[in-house]
């Protein structure tokens, strides 16, 4: 009786072993990538807004302080989006005929809120408090990226839990003096560049961060990485 | 029928996913019901298969040969049924990946390795893998036999692929036996530890009736007890319907019955010890738990359990019973029922009344509980029939090796 498998089956059999290994590792790697990809996190993707508001223009161009619009960021857990009234403070006089701004004027006329699309949207089982971060020396830049360079708002970071924990485990790598929190141009200390705190010069971020951690009474890493910090 | 019952399982699980675990009879004092009872029951049943194929191999018991193959199949299919329950009894089974497996998730969290439920994940998945490998390796020479005896080319090719080019050379056989022995040596501690881990789900807790140190060996003994009764339940009709009386002889049945009797006595001893220590501990909760078992609202379950697991199986002392297949079949059915009741008593009766009387409750299973349970039996039977149809249910090459062996002795 003839052989049931042709000789080429030898190659196939060997290739299939390699194939399975490759396939499994490819699927595993793909899943690991996918859970962190912008497809899942929405990172670096600027969604459409009712009005194409440009942070670049208002912050870098006009030099507005972050707190002019996001007023409650120092006192409240929620930084807040400015009401139409804030826009109209200027745009009642400037660009009054711009088509771009018609939704704003419409909102002001009718009292209907502008429906902004939220870019940094945490799930509701996470409690995030803006004021605590701002008051303990976390700059806007550390989490939101270079907002002053963003014509349209997008999320610089993934906002995934591992990203949060990354800082809560080692806050000294990111802390800056409180006065510099809203300074988008702040340079962290490096070999050449120093940052002065209480009359002392620091050339190293971790050194500075450790001092600030002490100075601002940050709670221990164990405390701020426990579940009850955010998942209340 | 088996396919219909398996369909029922699908329906029950589908509805469960749609509606939530609230369709079962579980409540707040009794958070574990049928799902865990059945899980422990199925896992227990699986253990006899590995015992037969691994432990008896280590002891060089040649009578295991004619029953080991389908006992291993029984293990695998029983573990498959059991494996369903830990998944579906959770409220959110679709999140299983991240709370079960340690992988670098984007949340920076890992499973809690102090929980016996996580040990369950590792125990059961390892157990399944090793059993499957053991079974698969045992099948290779037999697939080769089927390959060579099959008539159509398609069937030859299928078995040929499964046999992976087995030619039966001396070098093959030498390595084969070594690998088989090694796996048997690995599987033996696995059997003992897997059901011990399952027992720790209870023994690690602080519930009176659960928090006891003798659970691990007692559960393992119970597992082998129920497993062997399942082997007999399957073997007796199998040898009758497929005319296997020459392979599965009375001696096999008798030996299985003896193992059953031995493990049954360990179980009986454990029941005795449980009562004794409840009294000897002078702990009012322990003693109250015992009273509740015997005379509480579920007292009849306890006494049925004693009847099924201790009283009736004592008939196995008589050779008359051990050598009458239908009687043996009945006893096995009784034991399997009894072992199910044992898990019921442990799980439900310990939970329904514990420390605080204000949180005493009752547990009534619903039709969905029953449908899921009966459904797993259907799925099991379905897999088992498929196995009997397409695979060698008796290990051909091992039986062959027995034949010349017996001639040498003569």
Tab-separated table of C-alpha atoms in Angstrom, chain B:
chain	number	residue	atom	x	y	z
B	1	UNK	CA	-30.144	12.652	24.622
B	2	UNK	CA	-26.680	13.733	25.656
B	3	UNK	CA	-26.658	16.398	22.969
B	4	UNK	CA	-30.044	17.630	24.133
B	5	UNK	CA	-28.823	17.875	27.686
B	6	UNK	CA	-25.711	19.665	26.511
B	7	UNK	CA	-28.016	22.036	24.700
B	8	UNK	CA	-29.784	22.579	27.968
B	9	UNK	CA	-26.453	23.488	29.531
B	10	UNK	CA	-25.924	26.038	26.793
B	11	UNK	CA	-29.356	27.476	27.380
B	12	UNK	CA	-28.782	27.659	31.112
B	13	UNK	CA	-25.410	29.355	30.696
B	14	UNK	CA	-26.733	31.685	28.030
B	15	UNK	CA	-29.557	32.804	30.268
B	16	UNK	CA	-27.127	33.092	33.156
B	17	UNK	CA	-24.877	35.440	31.191
B	18	UNK	CA	-27.866	37.458	30.103
B	19	UNK	CA	-29.590	37.714	33.474
B	20	UNK	CA	-26.846	37.262	36.064
B	21	UNK	CA	-26.169	34.787	38.817
B	22	UNK	CA	-29.361	35.850	40.581
B	23	UNK	CA	-31.254	33.230	38.584
B	24	UNK	CA	-29.665	30.665	40.868
B	25	UNK	CA	-30.851	29.957	44.360
B	26	UNK	CA	-27.848	31.473	46.088
B	27	UNK	CA	-28.376	34.247	48.592
B	28	UNK	CA	-26.381	36.201	51.134
B	29	UNK	CA	-25.603	33.681	53.853
B	30	UNK	CA	-25.308	30.920	51.261
B	31	UNK	CA	-23.250	32.531	48.521
B	32	UNK	CA	-21.981	29.217	47.216
B	33	UNK	CA	-24.553	26.763	46.025
B	34	UNK	CA	-24.844	24.245	43.255
B	35	UNK	CA	-22.034	25.761	41.246
B	36	UNK	CA	-19.397	25.039	43.849
B	37	UNK	CA	-20.974	21.748	44.917
B	38	UNK	CA	-20.886	20.566	41.326
B	39	UNK	CA	-17.422	21.942	40.780
B	40	UNK	CA	-16.016	19.953	43.680
B	41	UNK	CA	-18.048	16.938	42.653
B	42	UNK	CA	-16.808	16.941	39.064
B	43	UNK	CA	-13.226	17.627	40.053
B	44	UNK	CA	-13.484	14.762	42.529
B	45	UNK	CA	-14.771	12.445	39.848
B	46	UNK	CA	-11.852	13.277	37.656
B	47	UNK	CA	-9.371	12.189	40.260
B	48	UNK	CA	-9.941	8.474	39.948
B	49	UNK	CA	-8.862	8.598	36.328
B	50	UNK	CA	-5.463	9.951	37.191
B	51	UNK	CA	-5.215	7.620	40.130
B	52	UNK	CA	-5.782	4.673	37.867
B	53	UNK	CA	-3.449	5.820	35.160
B	54	UNK	CA	-0.674	7.301	37.288
B	55	UNK	CA	-0.648	5.916	40.798
B	56	UNK	CA	-1.449	2.361	39.792
B	57	UNK	CA	1.229	2.627	37.130
B	58	UNK	CA	3.761	3.585	39.776
B	59	UNK	CA	2.675	0.570	41.784
B	60	UNK	CA	2.945	-1.563	38.625
B	61	UNK	CA	-0.608	-2.802	38.935
B	62	UNK	CA	-1.312	-4.536	35.673
B	63	UNK	CA	-5.058	-4.580	36.215
B	64	UNK	CA	-5.162	-0.864	35.471
B	65	UNK	CA	-4.462	-1.471	31.771
B	66	UNK	CA	-7.934	-2.259	30.586
B	67	UNK	CA	-9.586	0.581	32.420
B	68	UNK	CA	-6.997	3.340	32.309
B	69	UNK	CA	-7.816	4.806	28.934
B	70	UNK	CA	-11.421	5.535	29.576
B	71	UNK	CA	-10.697	6.512	33.139
B	72	UNK	CA	-8.358	9.186	31.765
B	73	UNK	CA	-10.992	10.281	29.312
B	74	UNK	CA	-13.368	10.461	32.227
B	75	UNK	CA	-10.898	12.678	34.057
B	76	UNK	CA	-10.540	15.067	31.181
B	77	UNK	CA	-14.225	15.342	30.514
B	78	UNK	CA	-15.027	15.680	34.207
B	79	UNK	CA	-12.428	18.423	34.603
B	80	UNK	CA	-13.942	20.184	31.627
B	81	UNK	CA	-17.321	20.160	33.359
B	82	UNK	CA	-15.749	21.251	36.604
B	83	UNK	CA	-13.815	24.022	34.904
B	84	UNK	CA	-17.026	25.613	33.728
B	85	UNK	CA	-18.260	26.301	37.220
B	86	UNK	CA	-15.503	28.523	38.580
B	87	UNK	CA	-16.041	30.711	35.534
B	88	UNK	CA	-19.799	30.849	35.371
B	89	UNK	CA	-20.406	31.134	39.087
B	90	UNK	CA	-18.781	34.557	39.066
B	91	UNK	CA	-20.916	37.580	38.533
B	92	UNK	CA	-18.757	38.886	35.712
B	93	UNK	CA	-17.220	35.954	33.891
B	94	UNK	CA	-16.088	38.171	31.000
B	95	UNK	CA	-13.490	39.757	33.265
B	96	UNK	CA	-11.918	36.371	33.942
B	97	UNK	CA	-8.659	37.137	32.154
B	98	UNK	CA	-7.392	39.762	34.508
B	99	UNK	CA	-8.460	38.437	37.850
B	100	UNK	CA	-7.390	34.892	37.097
B	101	UNK	CA	-4.102	35.123	35.296
B	102	UNK	CA	-0.945	36.978	36.171
B	103	UNK	CA	-0.207	38.971	33.047
B	104	UNK	CA	1.131	42.513	32.769
B	105	UNK	CA	-2.195	44.280	32.572
B	106	UNK	CA	-2.601	47.958	31.851
B	107	UNK	CA	-3.913	48.410	35.390
B	108	UNK	CA	-0.691	47.405	37.036
B	109	UNK	CA	-2.551	44.881	39.200
B	110	UNK	CA	-1.936	41.189	39.715
B	111	UNK	CA	-3.973	38.362	41.193
B	112	UNK	CA	-3.839	37.841	44.945
B	113	UNK	CA	-1.708	34.760	45.413
B	114	UNK	CA	-2.934	34.191	48.931
B	115	UNK	CA	-6.387	33.166	47.807
B	116	UNK	CA	-7.071	29.459	47.372
B	117	UNK	CA	-9.413	30.405	44.556
B	118	UNK	CA	-6.371	31.595	42.607
B	119	UNK	CA	-4.615	28.360	43.529
B	120	UNK	CA	-7.674	26.644	42.083
B	121	UNK	CA	-7.031	28.332	38.779
B	122	UNK	CA	-3.494	27.037	38.693
B	123	UNK	CA	-4.394	23.634	40.105
B	124	UNK	CA	-7.225	22.976	37.705
B	125	UNK	CA	-5.519	24.346	34.624
B	126	UNK	CA	-2.341	22.397	35.363
B	127	UNK	CA	-4.363	19.337	36.166
B	128	UNK	CA	-6.217	19.563	32.919
B	129	UNK	CA	-3.054	20.100	30.906
B	130	UNK	CA	-1.159	17.252	32.517
B	131	UNK	CA	-4.106	14.876	32.276
B	132	UNK	CA	-4.538	15.810	28.663
B	133	UNK	CA	-0.868	15.262	27.876
B	134	UNK	CA	-0.879	11.979	29.726
B	135	UNK	CA	-3.905	10.814	27.842
B	136	UNK	CA	-2.585	12.093	24.548
B	137	UNK	CA	0.779	10.430	24.961
B	138	UNK	CA	-0.918	7.190	25.871
B	139	UNK	CA	-2.978	7.434	22.715
B	140	UNK	CA	-0.090	7.836	20.286
B	141	UNK	CA	0.747	4.116	19.813
B	142	UNK	CA	-2.942	3.322	19.682
B	143	UNK	CA	-3.588	5.915	17.030
B	144	UNK	CA	-0.795	4.257	15.088
B	145	UNK	CA	-2.661	0.947	15.343
B	146	UNK	CA	-5.866	2.570	14.176
B	147	UNK	CA	-3.971	4.255	11.357
B	148	UNK	CA	-2.666	0.948	10.141
B	149	UNK	CA	-5.976	-0.822	10.378
B	150	UNK	CA	-8.176	1.897	8.922
B	151	UNK	CA	-9.531	1.269	5.475
B	152	UNK	CA	-10.228	4.629	3.933
B	153	UNK	CA	-7.396	6.993	3.137
B	154	UNK	CA	-9.049	9.933	4.856
B	155	UNK	CA	-9.390	8.064	8.125
B	156	UNK	CA	-5.835	6.793	7.770
B	157	UNK	CA	-4.617	10.321	7.307
B	158	UNK	CA	-6.514	11.613	10.330
B	159	UNK	CA	-5.217	8.890	12.607
B	160	UNK	CA	-1.847	9.223	10.920
B	161	UNK	CA	-1.648	12.839	11.952
B	162	UNK	CA	-2.765	12.007	15.468
B	163	UNK	CA	-0.188	9.243	15.716
B	164	UNK	CA	2.523	11.690	14.650
B	165	UNK	CA	4.542	9.119	12.763
B	166	UNK	CA	4.820	6.508	15.478
B	167	UNK	CA	6.723	3.513	14.166
B	168	UNK	CA	7.176	1.587	17.373
B	169	UNK	CA	10.935	1.188	17.247
B	170	UNK	CA	12.795	0.014	20.346
B	171	UNK	CA	14.211	3.478	20.845
B	172	UNK	CA	10.697	4.930	20.658
B	173	UNK	CA	9.432	2.485	23.200
B	174	UNK	CA	12.281	3.055	25.586
B	175	UNK	CA	11.789	6.788	25.591
B	176	UNK	CA	8.087	6.370	25.620
B	177	UNK	CA	8.087	4.323	28.805
B	178	UNK	CA	10.446	6.754	30.511
B	179	UNK	CA	8.247	9.683	29.590
B	180	UNK	CA	5.150	7.837	30.685
B	181	UNK	CA	6.671	6.959	34.040
B	182	UNK	CA	7.874	10.510	34.561
B	183	UNK	CA	4.454	11.880	33.793
B	184	UNK	CA	2.910	9.351	36.152
B	185	UNK	CA	5.310	10.496	38.844
B	186	UNK	CA	4.319	14.083	38.147
B	187	UNK	CA	0.632	13.399	37.973
B	188	UNK	CA	0.523	11.600	41.312
B	189	UNK	CA	1.431	14.582	43.503
B	190	UNK	CA	-0.796	16.616	41.249
B	191	UNK	CA	-3.841	14.485	42.033
B	192	UNK	CA	-3.205	14.794	45.718
B	193	UNK	CA	-2.558	18.509	45.563
B	194	UNK	CA	-5.331	19.521	43.189
B	195	UNK	CA	-8.121	18.268	45.332
B	196	UNK	CA	-6.292	19.504	48.409
B	197	UNK	CA	-6.254	22.949	46.868
B	198	UNK	CA	-9.941	22.607	46.169
B	199	UNK	CA	-10.461	21.624	49.791
B	200	UNK	CA	-8.497	24.687	50.919
B	201	UNK	CA	-11.195	26.891	49.414
B	202	UNK	CA	-13.100	25.813	52.479
B	203	UNK	CA	-10.452	24.917	55.026
B	204	UNK	CA	-8.731	28.304	54.748
B	205	UNK	CA	-11.888	30.130	55.792
B	206	UNK	CA	-13.094	30.774	59.324
B	207	UNK	CA	-16.521	29.194	58.948
B	208	UNK	CA	-17.331	26.473	61.491
B	209	UNK	CA	-17.644	23.285	59.484
B	210	UNK	CA	-15.084	24.562	56.977
B	211	UNK	CA	-12.145	25.550	59.090
B	212	UNK	CA	-10.635	22.149	59.729
B	213	UNK	CA	-7.198	20.784	59.061
B	214	UNK	CA	-8.192	17.341	57.885
B	215	UNK	CA	-9.960	18.614	54.778
B	216	UNK	CA	-7.123	18.091	52.302
B	217	UNK	CA	-6.648	14.335	52.763
B	218	UNK	CA	-10.317	13.822	53.438
B	219	UNK	CA	-11.306	15.571	50.216
B	220	UNK	CA	-8.755	13.592	48.250
B	221	UNK	CA	-10.060	10.340	49.689
B	222	UNK	CA	-13.574	11.438	48.860
B	223	UNK	CA	-12.468	12.349	45.352
B	224	UNK	CA	-11.042	8.908	44.753
B	225	UNK	CA	-14.101	7.380	46.334
B	226	UNK	CA	-16.494	9.195	44.043
B	227	UNK	CA	-14.143	8.855	41.087
B	228	UNK	CA	-13.979	5.105	41.366
B	229	UNK	CA	-17.705	4.876	41.705
B	230	UNK	CA	-17.957	6.895	38.491
B	231	UNK	CA	-15.486	4.557	36.811
B	232	UNK	CA	-17.704	1.656	37.784
B	233	UNK	CA	-20.845	3.458	36.661
B	234	UNK	CA	-19.218	3.879	33.265
B	235	UNK	CA	-17.388	0.574	33.068
B	236	UNK	CA	-20.259	-1.749	33.915
B	237	UNK	CA	-22.598	-0.654	31.122
B	238	UNK	CA	-19.627	-0.234	28.794
B	239	UNK	CA	-18.431	-3.812	29.138
B	240	UNK	CA	-21.977	-5.031	28.834
B	241	UNK	CA	-23.039	-2.960	25.834
B	242	UNK	CA	-19.818	-3.277	23.854
B	243	UNK	CA	-19.095	-6.872	24.785
B	244	UNK	CA	-15.895	-6.051	26.645
B	245	UNK	CA	-16.291	-8.744	29.280
B	246	UNK	CA	-13.030	-10.318	28.210
B	247	UNK	CA	-11.112	-7.124	28.781
B	248	UNK	CA	-12.861	-5.612	31.738
B	249	UNK	CA	-13.224	-8.736	33.788
B	250	UNK	CA	-14.836	-9.262	37.140
B	251	UNK	CA	-11.394	-8.926	38.671
B	252	UNK	CA	-11.182	-5.323	37.481
B	253	UNK	CA	-14.545	-4.517	38.928
B	254	UNK	CA	-13.638	-6.198	42.175
B	255	UNK	CA	-10.402	-4.274	42.445
B	256	UNK	CA	-12.173	-0.994	41.777
B	257	UNK	CA	-14.684	-1.924	44.431
B	258	UNK	CA	-11.894	-2.635	46.889
B	259	UNK	CA	-10.314	0.758	46.272
B	260	UNK	CA	-13.731	2.286	46.706
B	261	UNK	CA	-14.222	0.481	49.964
B	262	UNK	CA	-10.806	1.545	51.223
B	263	UNK	CA	-11.301	5.208	50.392
B	264	UNK	CA	-14.878	4.994	51.629
B	265	UNK	CA	-13.545	3.931	54.997
B	266	UNK	CA	-11.210	6.922	55.062
B	267	UNK	CA	-14.197	9.107	54.338
B	268	UNK	CA	-16.172	7.382	57.080
B	269	UNK	CA	-13.272	7.940	59.458
B	270	UNK	CA	-13.272	11.601	58.530
B	271	UNK	CA	-16.971	11.944	59.257
B	272	UNK	CA	-16.334	10.368	62.622
B	273	UNK	CA	-13.434	12.695	63.326
B	274	UNK	CA	-15.478	15.685	62.288
B	275	UNK	CA	-18.104	14.856	64.867
B	276	UNK	CA	-15.503	13.988	67.456
B	277	UNK	CA	-13.551	17.210	67.070
B	278	UNK	CA	-16.697	19.288	67.013
B	279	UNK	CA	-17.397	17.896	70.457
B	280	UNK	CA	-13.777	17.806	71.642
B	281	UNK	CA	-13.111	21.407	70.625
B	282	UNK	CA	-15.629	22.633	73.231
B	283	UNK	CA	-16.323	25.411	70.757
B	284	UNK	CA	-20.006	26.197	70.792
B	285	UNK	CA	-20.034	27.182	67.132
B	286	UNK	CA	-18.412	23.930	66.075
B	287	UNK	CA	-20.772	21.909	68.167
B	288	UNK	CA	-23.711	23.989	67.000
B	289	UNK	CA	-22.636	23.381	63.430
B	290	UNK	CA	-22.654	19.645	64.069
B	291	UNK	CA	-26.071	19.766	65.646
B	292	UNK	CA	-27.321	21.803	62.755
B	293	UNK	CA	-26.059	19.176	60.342
B	294	UNK	CA	-27.703	16.372	62.198
B	295	UNK	CA	-30.896	17.957	63.411
B	296	UNK	CA	-31.179	21.261	61.571
B	297	UNK	CA	-33.358	22.055	58.596
B	298	UNK	CA	-31.001	20.077	56.358
B	299	UNK	CA	-30.747	17.112	58.700
B	300	UNK	CA	-32.197	14.751	56.156
B	301	UNK	CA	-29.343	15.586	53.772
B	302	UNK	CA	-26.842	14.614	56.442
B	303	UNK	CA	-28.494	11.331	57.263
B	304	UNK	CA	-28.916	10.518	53.590
B	305	UNK	CA	-25.216	11.220	53.247
B	306	UNK	CA	-24.358	8.834	56.069
B	307	UNK	CA	-26.613	6.235	54.526
B	308	UNK	CA	-25.204	6.640	51.026
B	309	UNK	CA	-21.540	7.027	51.843
B	310	UNK	CA	-21.050	4.929	54.937
B	311	UNK	CA	-23.833	2.479	55.542
B	312	UNK	CA	-24.711	1.113	52.121
B	313	UNK	CA	-21.140	0.855	50.738
B	314	UNK	CA	-20.276	-1.452	53.633
B	315	UNK	CA	-21.866	-4.121	51.470
B	316	UNK	CA	-18.629	-3.966	49.477
B	317	UNK	CA	-17.039	-6.087	52.167
B	318	UNK	CA	-18.886	-9.047	50.709
B	319	UNK	CA	-17.371	-10.718	47.710
B	320	UNK	CA	-20.874	-11.498	46.583
B	321	UNK	CA	-21.615	-7.816	46.047
B	322	UNK	CA	-18.238	-7.081	44.529
B	323	UNK	CA	-18.663	-9.760	41.913
B	324	UNK	CA	-22.216	-8.937	40.893
B	325	UNK	CA	-21.990	-6.153	38.354
B	326	UNK	CA	-25.496	-4.811	38.717
B	327	UNK	CA	-25.225	-4.649	42.483
B	328	UNK	CA	-21.896	-2.933	42.153
B	329	UNK	CA	-23.462	-0.520	39.705
B	330	UNK	CA	-26.178	0.309	42.223
B	331	UNK	CA	-23.672	0.832	45.017
B	332	UNK	CA	-21.642	3.110	42.761
B	333	UNK	CA	-24.703	5.176	41.956
B	334	UNK	CA	-25.418	5.435	45.666
B	335	UNK	CA	-21.870	6.513	46.407
B	336	UNK	CA	-21.890	9.166	43.731
B	337	UNK	CA	-25.120	10.537	45.087
B	338	UNK	CA	-23.662	10.390	48.570
B	339	UNK	CA	-20.553	12.269	47.509
B	340	UNK	CA	-22.691	14.955	45.946
B	341	UNK	CA	-24.615	15.185	49.207
B	342	UNK	CA	-21.333	15.435	51.080
B	343	UNK	CA	-20.395	18.566	49.165
B	344	UNK	CA	-23.911	19.876	49.625
B	345	UNK	CA	-23.674	19.402	53.359
B	346	UNK	CA	-20.230	20.973	53.538
B	347	UNK	CA	-21.017	23.940	51.336
B	348	UNK	CA	-24.601	24.793	52.136
B	349	UNK	CA	-25.199	23.586	55.647
B	350	UNK	CA	-22.056	25.272	56.989
B	351	UNK	CA	-23.041	28.554	55.385
B	352	UNK	CA	-26.698	28.695	56.162
B	353	UNK	CA	-26.123	28.924	59.901
B	354	UNK	CA	-22.905	30.322	61.259
B	355	UNK	CA	-21.794	32.824	63.862
B	356	UNK	CA	-24.546	35.427	63.822
B	357	UNK	CA	-28.092	34.119	64.159
B	358	UNK	CA	-29.466	37.215	62.432
B	359	UNK	CA	-27.748	36.095	59.269
B	360	UNK	CA	-29.118	32.599	59.263
B	361	UNK	CA	-30.860	31.697	56.079
B	362	UNK	CA	-32.001	28.893	53.901
B	363	UNK	CA	-30.956	27.795	50.448
B	364	UNK	CA	-33.366	26.624	47.806
B	365	UNK	CA	-31.971	25.749	44.432
B	366	UNK	CA	-33.842	26.918	41.368
B	367	UNK	CA	-34.548	25.171	38.103
B	368	UNK	CA	-31.522	26.921	36.594
B	369	UNK	CA	-29.277	25.317	39.181
B	370	UNK	CA	-30.657	21.924	38.266
B	371	UNK	CA	-30.526	22.594	34.542
B	372	UNK	CA	-26.888	23.604	34.742
B	373	UNK	CA	-26.018	20.511	36.743
B	374	UNK	CA	-27.938	18.096	34.558
B	375	UNK	CA	-26.577	19.929	31.560
B	376	UNK	CA	-23.002	19.257	32.595
B	377	UNK	CA	-23.883	15.591	32.925
B	378	UNK	CA	-25.230	15.736	29.391
B	379	UNK	CA	-22.114	17.443	28.092
B	380	UNK	CA	-19.983	14.878	29.887
B	381	UNK	CA	-21.925	12.000	28.370
B	382	UNK	CA	-21.771	13.594	24.955
B	383	UNK	CA	-17.992	13.917	25.097
B	384	UNK	CA	-17.748	10.414	26.456
B	385	UNK	CA	-19.795	8.905	23.650
B	386	UNK	CA	-17.754	10.765	21.077
B	387	UNK	CA	-14.649	9.390	22.723
B	388	UNK	CA	-15.925	5.826	22.649
B	389	UNK	CA	-16.888	6.225	19.027
B	390	UNK	CA	-13.689	7.735	17.691
B	391	UNK	CA	-10.899	6.711	20.015
B	392	UNK	CA	-9.622	3.460	21.421
B	393	UNK	CA	-11.435	3.207	24.732
B	394	UNK	CA	-9.103	0.486	25.891
B	395	UNK	CA	-5.390	0.900	25.641
B	396	UNK	CA	-4.550	-1.551	22.888
B	397	UNK	CA	-0.789	-1.583	23.210
B	398	UNK	CA	-0.844	-2.019	26.954
B	399	UNK	CA	-3.289	-4.888	26.740
B	400	UNK	CA	-1.014	-6.422	24.127
B	401	UNK	CA	1.894	-6.214	26.499
B	402	UNK	CA	-0.156	-8.051	29.069
B	403	UNK	CA	-0.746	-11.013	26.823
B	404	UNK	CA	2.855	-12.146	26.397
B	405	UNK	CA	3.476	-11.309	30.023
B	406	UNK	CA	0.920	-13.797	31.188
B	407	UNK	CA	2.377	-16.385	28.838
B	408	UNK	CA	5.837	-15.986	30.307
B	409	UNK	CA	4.532	-16.702	33.758
B	410	UNK	CA	2.804	-19.906	32.737
